[in-house]
XYZ file of N, CA and C in Angstrom:
546
model
N -52.931 -27.015 -36.512
C -52.689 -25.748 -37.163
C -53.959 -25.288 -37.866
N -54.238 -23.993 -37.757
C -55.390 -23.395 -38.420
C -54.893 -22.287 -39.337
N -55.388 -22.290 -40.569
C -55.039 -21.211 -41.475
C -55.554 -19.888 -40.927
N -54.762 -18.853 -41.096
C -55.137 -17.516 -40.645
C -55.947 -16.846 -41.755
N -57.023 -16.212 -41.384
C -57.845 -15.509 -42.369
C -57.166 -14.208 -42.769
N -57.552 -13.693 -43.925
C -57.008 -12.410 -44.372
C -57.279 -11.307 -43.357
N -58.457 -11.306 -42.755
C -58.799 -10.283 -41.765
C -57.869 -10.346 -40.556
N -57.448 -11.541 -40.184
C -56.572 -11.708 -39.020
C -55.124 -11.302 -39.287
N -54.747 -11.169 -40.549
C -53.362 -10.829 -40.875
C -52.991 -9.400 -40.470
N -53.977 -8.545 -40.325
C -53.708 -7.178 -39.883
C -52.921 -6.349 -40.882
N -53.155 -6.552 -42.149
C -52.441 -5.798 -43.181
C -52.920 -4.348 -43.201
N -52.046 -3.442 -43.620
C -52.464 -2.040 -43.689
C -53.459 -1.817 -44.830
N -54.245 -0.779 -44.707
C -55.098 -0.360 -45.819
C -54.205 0.299 -46.871
N -54.749 0.527 -48.045
C -53.982 1.205 -49.097
C -53.528 2.580 -48.610
N -54.365 3.280 -47.903
C -54.014 4.605 -47.365
C -52.888 4.492 -46.343
N -52.979 3.544 -45.431
C -51.917 3.335 -44.445
C -50.608 2.943 -45.133
N -50.704 2.088 -46.142
C -49.521 1.660 -46.878
C -48.830 2.851 -47.532
N -49.617 3.765 -48.094
C -49.029 4.924 -48.773
C -48.260 5.818 -47.800
N -48.635 5.782 -46.525
C -47.996 6.628 -45.514
C -46.832 5.964 -44.790
N -46.722 4.647 -44.873
C -45.713 3.948 -44.090
C -44.320 4.073 -44.691
N -43.302 3.858 -43.859
C -41.924 3.883 -44.322
C -41.690 2.717 -45.270
N -40.959 2.988 -46.332
C -40.692 1.963 -47.339
C -39.238 1.501 -47.252
N -39.016 0.287 -47.725
C -37.657 -0.205 -47.869
C -36.994 0.649 -48.955
N -35.756 1.139 -48.733
C -35.128 2.054 -49.693
C -34.636 1.339 -50.957
N -35.580 0.769 -51.672
C -35.302 0.000 -52.885
C -36.290 0.397 -53.974
N -35.746 0.612 -55.164
C -36.538 0.851 -56.360
C -36.257 -0.311 -57.309
N -37.288 -0.857 -57.907
C -37.139 -1.892 -58.929
C -37.202 -1.215 -60.287
N -36.222 -1.516 -61.141
C -36.171 -0.998 -62.501
C -36.379 -2.180 -63.442
N -37.410 -2.105 -64.276
C -37.683 -3.168 -65.251
C -37.251 -2.688 -66.628
N -36.200 -3.326 -67.145
C -35.577 -2.969 -68.412
C -36.214 -3.769 -69.551
N -37.198 -3.163 -70.200
C -37.847 -3.778 -71.367
C -38.405 -5.168 -71.084
N -39.092 -5.314 -69.965
C -39.745 -6.580 -69.615
C -41.011 -6.693 -70.470
N -41.150 -7.823 -71.156
C -42.236 -7.996 -72.136
C -43.544 -8.451 -71.530
N -43.499 -9.330 -70.557
C -44.704 -9.987 -70.059
C -45.432 -9.154 -69.010
N -46.692 -8.874 -69.290
C -47.514 -8.132 -68.320
C -47.685 -8.927 -67.032
N -47.706 -10.260 -67.113
C -47.804 -11.078 -65.895
C -46.554 -10.896 -65.034
N -45.379 -10.843 -65.650
C -44.156 -10.594 -64.890
C -44.181 -9.211 -64.246
N -44.663 -8.222 -64.982
C -44.751 -6.865 -64.452
C -45.693 -6.846 -63.249
N -46.841 -7.481 -63.390
C -47.792 -7.557 -62.274
C -47.204 -8.262 -61.070
N -46.433 -9.324 -61.318
C -45.794 -10.044 -60.211
C -44.813 -9.135 -59.475
N -44.101 -8.278 -60.189
C -43.197 -7.335 -59.527
C -43.975 -6.350 -58.659
N -45.116 -5.872 -59.139
C -45.933 -4.987 -58.311
C -46.367 -5.698 -57.026
N -46.817 -6.923 -57.170
C -47.293 -7.678 -56.004
C -46.163 -7.948 -55.009
N -45.001 -8.332 -55.507
C -43.850 -8.563 -54.644
C -43.372 -7.248 -54.035
N -43.397 -6.184 -54.822
C -43.028 -4.861 -54.309
C -43.936 -4.406 -53.181
N -45.210 -4.718 -53.288
C -46.158 -4.409 -52.222
C -45.826 -5.236 -50.975
N -45.574 -6.524 -51.168
C -45.291 -7.413 -50.031
C -44.100 -6.936 -49.223
N -43.066 -6.428 -49.899
C -41.844 -6.006 -49.217
C -41.736 -4.488 -49.072
N -42.797 -3.776 -49.406
C -42.884 -2.318 -49.217
C -41.708 -1.571 -49.848
N -41.510 -1.797 -51.150
C -40.472 -1.056 -51.856
C -40.962 0.356 -52.150
N -40.035 1.241 -52.496
C -40.405 2.629 -52.778
C -41.229 2.774 -54.051
N -40.752 2.137 -55.130
C -41.477 2.259 -56.407
C -40.907 1.294 -57.441
N -41.639 1.182 -58.552
C -41.227 0.399 -59.701
C -41.049 1.368 -60.866
N -39.927 1.263 -61.555
C -39.679 2.062 -62.757
C -39.827 1.149 -63.968
N -40.754 1.493 -64.837
C -41.092 0.704 -66.023
C -40.437 1.375 -67.224
N -39.501 0.679 -67.860
C -38.672 1.315 -68.886
C -38.867 0.702 -70.264
N -38.809 1.556 -71.279
C -38.877 1.102 -72.666
C -40.214 0.471 -72.983
N -40.184 -0.768 -73.502
C -41.407 -1.454 -73.926
C -42.205 -2.040 -72.765
N -41.690 -1.918 -71.545
C -42.396 -2.462 -70.382
C -43.779 -1.813 -70.282
N -44.818 -2.640 -70.220
C -46.194 -2.136 -70.146
C -46.426 -1.392 -68.837
N -47.418 -0.509 -68.852
C -47.764 0.278 -67.673
C -49.242 0.082 -67.334
N -49.584 0.313 -66.072
C -51.003 0.337 -65.719
C -51.678 1.528 -66.401
N -52.958 1.518 -66.624
C -53.852 0.393 -66.351
C -53.710 -0.687 -67.423
N -53.743 -1.917 -66.966
C -53.630 -3.072 -67.847
C -54.299 -4.256 -67.174
N -55.222 -4.874 -67.875
C -55.912 -6.030 -67.310
C -54.929 -7.157 -66.998
N -53.936 -7.351 -67.870
C -52.952 -8.418 -67.663
C -52.070 -8.137 -66.448
N -51.632 -6.903 -66.274
C -50.854 -6.545 -65.078
C -51.714 -6.760 -63.846
N -52.948 -6.303 -63.894
C -53.855 -6.393 -62.751
C -54.094 -7.842 -62.320
N -54.175 -8.760 -63.284
C -54.431 -10.175 -62.955
C -53.365 -10.742 -62.028
N -52.113 -10.440 -62.288
C -51.056 -11.007 -61.436
C -50.677 -10.091 -60.277
N -50.981 -8.813 -60.361
C -50.638 -7.899 -59.258
C -51.695 -7.912 -58.156
N -52.896 -8.389 -58.487
C -54.028 -8.367 -57.543
C -54.285 -6.973 -56.975
N -54.063 -5.942 -57.799
C -54.330 -4.569 -57.383
C -53.141 -3.843 -56.794
N -51.980 -4.495 -56.710
C -50.797 -3.841 -56.138
C -50.310 -2.676 -56.993
N -50.744 -2.614 -58.250
C -50.369 -1.459 -59.067
C -51.017 -0.179 -58.543
N -51.994 -0.320 -57.638
C -52.624 0.843 -57.009
C -51.931 1.236 -55.704
N -51.132 0.339 -55.129
C -50.472 0.643 -53.854
C -48.984 0.936 -54.010
N -48.351 0.377 -55.015
C -46.921 0.603 -55.234
C -46.766 1.730 -56.257
N -46.012 2.747 -55.867
C -45.763 3.870 -56.780
C -44.996 3.376 -58.005
N -45.234 4.012 -59.153
C -44.518 3.633 -60.360
C -44.310 4.839 -61.258
N -43.297 4.704 -62.112
C -42.986 5.716 -63.111
C -42.644 4.998 -64.413
N -42.889 5.663 -65.535
C -42.470 5.120 -66.819
C -41.388 6.013 -67.406
N -40.374 5.378 -67.989
C -39.290 6.079 -68.666
C -39.178 5.541 -70.083
N -38.881 6.420 -71.022
C -38.715 5.990 -72.419
C -37.559 5.008 -72.561
N -36.539 5.163 -71.723
C -35.395 4.252 -71.789
C -34.877 3.955 -70.388
N -34.225 2.828 -70.262
C -33.641 2.440 -68.978
C -32.485 3.368 -68.633
N -31.718 3.794 -69.622
C -30.589 4.683 -69.336
C -31.077 6.020 -68.769
N -32.170 6.529 -69.290
C -32.753 7.766 -68.757
C -33.144 7.563 -67.290
N -33.770 6.437 -67.008
C -34.181 6.112 -65.644
C -32.973 6.034 -64.713
N -31.941 5.322 -65.143
C -30.760 5.138 -64.304
C -30.030 6.456 -64.064
N -30.007 7.328 -65.059
C -29.401 8.650 -64.862
C -30.131 9.405 -63.755
N -31.470 9.369 -63.788
C -32.249 10.069 -62.761
C -32.014 9.451 -61.383
N -32.038 8.115 -61.301
C -31.844 7.454 -60.012
C -30.455 7.726 -59.442
N -29.451 7.800 -60.296
C -28.100 8.132 -59.825
C -28.086 9.528 -59.194
N -28.759 10.486 -59.846
C -28.790 11.843 -59.283
C -29.576 11.885 -57.968
N -30.490 10.934 -57.776
C -31.249 10.847 -56.530
C -30.475 10.107 -55.432
N -29.290 9.613 -55.763
C -28.440 8.996 -54.751
C -28.560 7.489 -54.592
N -29.148 6.814 -55.548
C -29.287 5.362 -55.467
C -28.008 4.664 -55.941
N -27.694 3.537 -55.336
C -26.676 2.628 -55.835
C -27.353 1.769 -56.888
N -26.811 1.766 -58.100
C -27.424 1.058 -59.224
C -26.862 -0.356 -59.294
N -27.759 -1.354 -59.241
C -27.357 -2.754 -59.156
C -28.035 -3.547 -60.274
N -27.230 -4.087 -61.191
C -27.770 -4.969 -62.226
C -27.948 -6.359 -61.621
N -29.113 -6.943 -61.816
C -29.347 -8.330 -61.415
C -29.101 -9.143 -62.679
N -27.853 -9.597 -62.800
C -27.429 -10.173 -64.074
C -26.169 -11.005 -63.882
N -25.972 -11.942 -64.779
C -24.758 -12.753 -64.800
C -23.713 -12.002 -65.616
N -22.804 -11.327 -64.908
C -21.748 -10.548 -65.555
C -20.427 -10.808 -64.847
N -19.348 -10.489 -65.517
C -18.022 -10.615 -64.905
C -17.976 -9.776 -63.633
N -17.478 -10.367 -62.558
C -17.304 -9.640 -61.310
C -18.557 -9.492 -60.462
N -19.653 -10.132 -60.863
C -20.891 -10.028 -60.073
C -20.695 -10.658 -58.699
N -21.351 -10.076 -57.700
C -21.389 -10.664 -56.359
C -22.510 -11.689 -56.322
N -22.292 -12.779 -55.625
C -23.360 -13.749 -55.434
C -24.338 -13.173 -54.405
N -25.619 -13.352 -54.654
C -26.654 -12.771 -53.807
C -26.475 -13.144 -52.341
N -26.133 -14.391 -52.062
C -26.007 -14.814 -50.667
C -24.776 -14.228 -49.978
N -23.878 -13.616 -50.742
C -22.692 -12.976 -50.180
C -22.790 -11.453 -50.186
N -23.835 -10.923 -50.803
C -23.993 -9.471 -50.919
C -24.570 -8.911 -49.632
N -23.901 -7.922 -49.072
C -24.386 -7.269 -47.854
C -24.752 -5.825 -48.177
N -25.940 -5.426 -47.778
C -26.350 -4.040 -48.004
C -25.513 -3.121 -47.117
N -25.319 -1.921 -47.581
C -24.621 -0.913 -46.801
C -25.669 -0.093 -46.055
N -25.506 -0.014 -44.752
C -26.474 0.730 -43.946
C -26.552 2.177 -44.429
N -27.772 2.667 -44.564
C -27.999 4.028 -45.016
C -28.028 4.195 -46.527
N -27.800 3.110 -47.271
C -27.803 3.191 -48.740
C -29.199 2.960 -49.298
N -29.385 3.479 -50.499
C -30.612 3.265 -51.254
C -30.216 2.540 -52.528
N -31.047 1.583 -52.938
C -30.692 0.722 -54.059
C -31.729 0.771 -55.166
N -31.229 0.777 -56.404
C -32.063 0.592 -57.588
C -31.642 -0.737 -58.200
N -32.554 -1.705 -58.182
C -32.277 -3.053 -58.666
C -32.810 -3.182 -60.087
N -31.919 -3.459 -61.040
C -32.284 -3.482 -62.453
C -32.464 -4.921 -62.912
N -33.692 -5.238 -63.313
C -34.045 -6.568 -63.824
C -34.299 -6.446 -65.320
N -33.875 -7.468 -66.084
C -33.904 -7.355 -67.528
C -34.983 -8.136 -68.241
N -34.964 -7.942 -69.529
C -35.857 -8.599 -70.474
C -35.772 -10.116 -70.332
N -36.902 -10.782 -70.553
C -37.003 -12.228 -70.371
C -36.043 -13.031 -71.247
N -35.648 -12.506 -72.393
C -34.754 -13.234 -73.293
C -33.330 -12.676 -73.231
N -33.200 -11.369 -73.281
C -31.885 -10.730 -73.401
C -31.275 -10.315 -72.061
N -32.047 -10.326 -70.990
C -31.524 -9.879 -69.704
C -31.409 -8.370 -69.654
N -30.581 -7.877 -68.748
C -30.345 -6.436 -68.625
C -29.460 -6.012 -69.798
N -29.893 -4.997 -70.515
C -29.127 -4.517 -71.680
C -27.731 -4.073 -71.250
N -26.750 -4.299 -72.128
C -25.363 -3.964 -71.805
C -25.196 -2.492 -71.438
N -25.892 -1.589 -72.140
C -25.743 -0.159 -71.817
C -26.254 0.151 -70.407
N -27.232 -0.596 -69.941
C -27.699 -0.427 -68.554
C -26.688 -1.033 -67.581
N -26.173 -2.213 -67.910
C -25.138 -2.833 -67.071
C -23.961 -1.877 -66.919
N -23.565 -1.245 -68.023
C -22.430 -0.324 -68.010
C -22.642 0.847 -67.054
N -23.871 1.239 -66.830
C -24.169 2.359 -65.936
C -24.231 1.951 -64.462
N -24.317 0.657 -64.199
C -24.507 0.192 -62.821
C -23.208 0.218 -62.023
N -23.377 0.396 -60.705
C -22.246 0.425 -59.779
C -21.735 -0.971 -59.467
N -22.628 -1.935 -59.516
C -22.279 -3.316 -59.186
C -23.327 -4.235 -59.796
N -23.098 -5.528 -59.655
C -24.055 -6.514 -60.163
C -24.176 -7.647 -59.160
N -25.349 -8.252 -59.153
C -25.627 -9.394 -58.285
C -26.113 -10.540 -59.161
N -25.612 -11.721 -58.851
C -26.054 -12.945 -59.515
C -26.676 -13.859 -58.470
N -27.741 -14.539 -58.845
C -28.388 -15.513 -57.954
C -27.691 -16.854 -58.142
N -27.099 -17.412 -57.076
C -26.439 -18.708 -57.217
C -27.446 -19.782 -57.630
N -27.026 -20.643 -58.546
C -27.886 -21.717 -59.035
C -27.053 -22.974 -59.249
N -27.678 -24.118 -59.076
C -26.969 -25.382 -59.217
C -27.483 -26.257 -60.359
N -28.640 -25.955 -60.889
C -29.249 -26.808 -61.908
C -28.659 -26.627 -63.292
N -29.288 -27.267 -64.257
C -28.794 -27.239 -65.632
C -29.210 -25.978 -66.386
N -30.230 -25.291 -65.931
C -30.673 -24.059 -66.586
C -29.822 -22.902 -66.078
N -29.650 -21.896 -66.890
C -28.772 -20.791 -66.520
C -29.520 -19.556 -66.022
N -30.841 -19.665 -65.874
C -31.576 -18.482 -65.435
C -32.895 -18.881 -64.781
N -33.495 -17.886 -64.117
C -34.827 -18.003 -63.533
C -35.748 -17.037 -64.274
N -37.048 -17.262 -64.178
C -38.005 -16.285 -64.684
C -37.711 -14.955 -63.996
N -37.842 -13.853 -64.720
C -37.478 -12.547 -64.181
C -38.279 -12.194 -62.924
N -39.560 -12.544 -62.877
C -40.330 -12.202 -61.673
C -39.951 -13.102 -60.500
N -39.544 -14.338 -60.779
C -39.041 -15.209 -59.720
C -37.731 -14.637 -59.180
N -36.857 -14.202 -60.087
C -35.612 -13.544 -59.658
C -35.920 -12.343 -58.777
N -36.945 -11.589 -59.159
C -37.342 -10.430 -58.354
C -37.727 -10.824 -56.945
N -38.501 -11.895 -56.809
C -38.893 -12.351 -55.479
C -37.711 -12.786 -54.641
N -36.789 -13.504 -55.256
C -35.601 -13.992 -54.536
C -34.748 -12.818 -54.070
N -34.455 -11.895 -54.972
C -33.581 -10.765 -54.643
C -34.255 -9.827 -53.643
N -35.517 -9.507 -53.860
C -36.196 -8.596 -52.938
C -36.311 -9.201 -51.543
N -36.519 -10.511 -51.440
C -36.542 -11.144 -50.126
C -35.200 -10.948 -49.425
N -34.105 -11.168 -50.147
C -32.773 -11.033 -49.548
C -32.548 -9.607 -49.048
N -32.928 -8.611 -49.844
C -32.795 -7.219 -49.407
C -33.705 -6.943 -48.214
N -34.938 -7.426 -48.277
C -35.902 -7.210 -47.197
C -35.386 -7.772 -45.876
N -34.899 -9.014 -45.906
C -34.452 -9.606 -44.643
C -33.219 -8.889 -44.115
N -32.361 -8.372 -44.964
C -31.211 -7.602 -44.480
C -31.641 -6.251 -43.909
N -32.517 -5.539 -44.619
C -33.001 -4.256 -44.100
C -33.754 -4.457 -42.789
N -34.550 -5.505 -42.705
C -35.301 -5.782 -41.478
C -34.354 -6.070 -40.322
N -33.295 -6.830 -40.587
C -32.315 -7.135 -39.547
C -31.631 -5.851 -39.078
N -31.242 -4.954 -40.012
C -30.620 -3.683 -39.636
C -31.580 -2.842 -38.797
N -32.842 -2.813 -39.201
C -33.845 -2.022 -38.473
C -34.071 -2.578 -37.081
N -34.167 -3.903 -36.965
C -34.411 -4.525 -35.658
C -33.237 -4.372 -34.696
N -32.019 -4.296 -35.205
C -30.864 -4.134 -34.313
C -30.767 -2.716 -33.791
N -31.393 -1.751 -34.445
C -31.397 -0.353 -33.981
C -32.385 -0.130 -32.845
N -33.366 -1.007 -32.733
C -34.431 -0.794 -31.738
C -34.071 -1.354 -30.394
């Protein structure tokens, strides 16, 4: 086995990326404190070609050296918006036709491995603060919730790790739907 060089990967340029079709998913960060976590969401969002990241409340925004360190420049390729509050953001996304999904441990949550995307739907995935999770007022506005199944003694994952797990699941489902149409 030989490692593939970056040049051989055939990744799009930033200009090509801006023009390509995106996965119909928006990430909403509800008062996420860590700039490294925010940067990780940008980088993961770039990898899976999400539509945009919504940075709400105290969530830091680019330009930021700390965001840039973990995003590796993805804050320049992934569209983003800042909202004073998560509720304001969710109100706008609802009017744009998104299904609002809290990524949180709540009563009635669907387990991620059992959640099936609805063909033709657009999703806004709400990830919460590192300590408090998704605020209750944001949960109250959501159409549904998803929980990541876990077996260990800890009750949660780092928010950016949760983002990678959930976005991968959405990506592989959207990719499967797209491939079956061709």
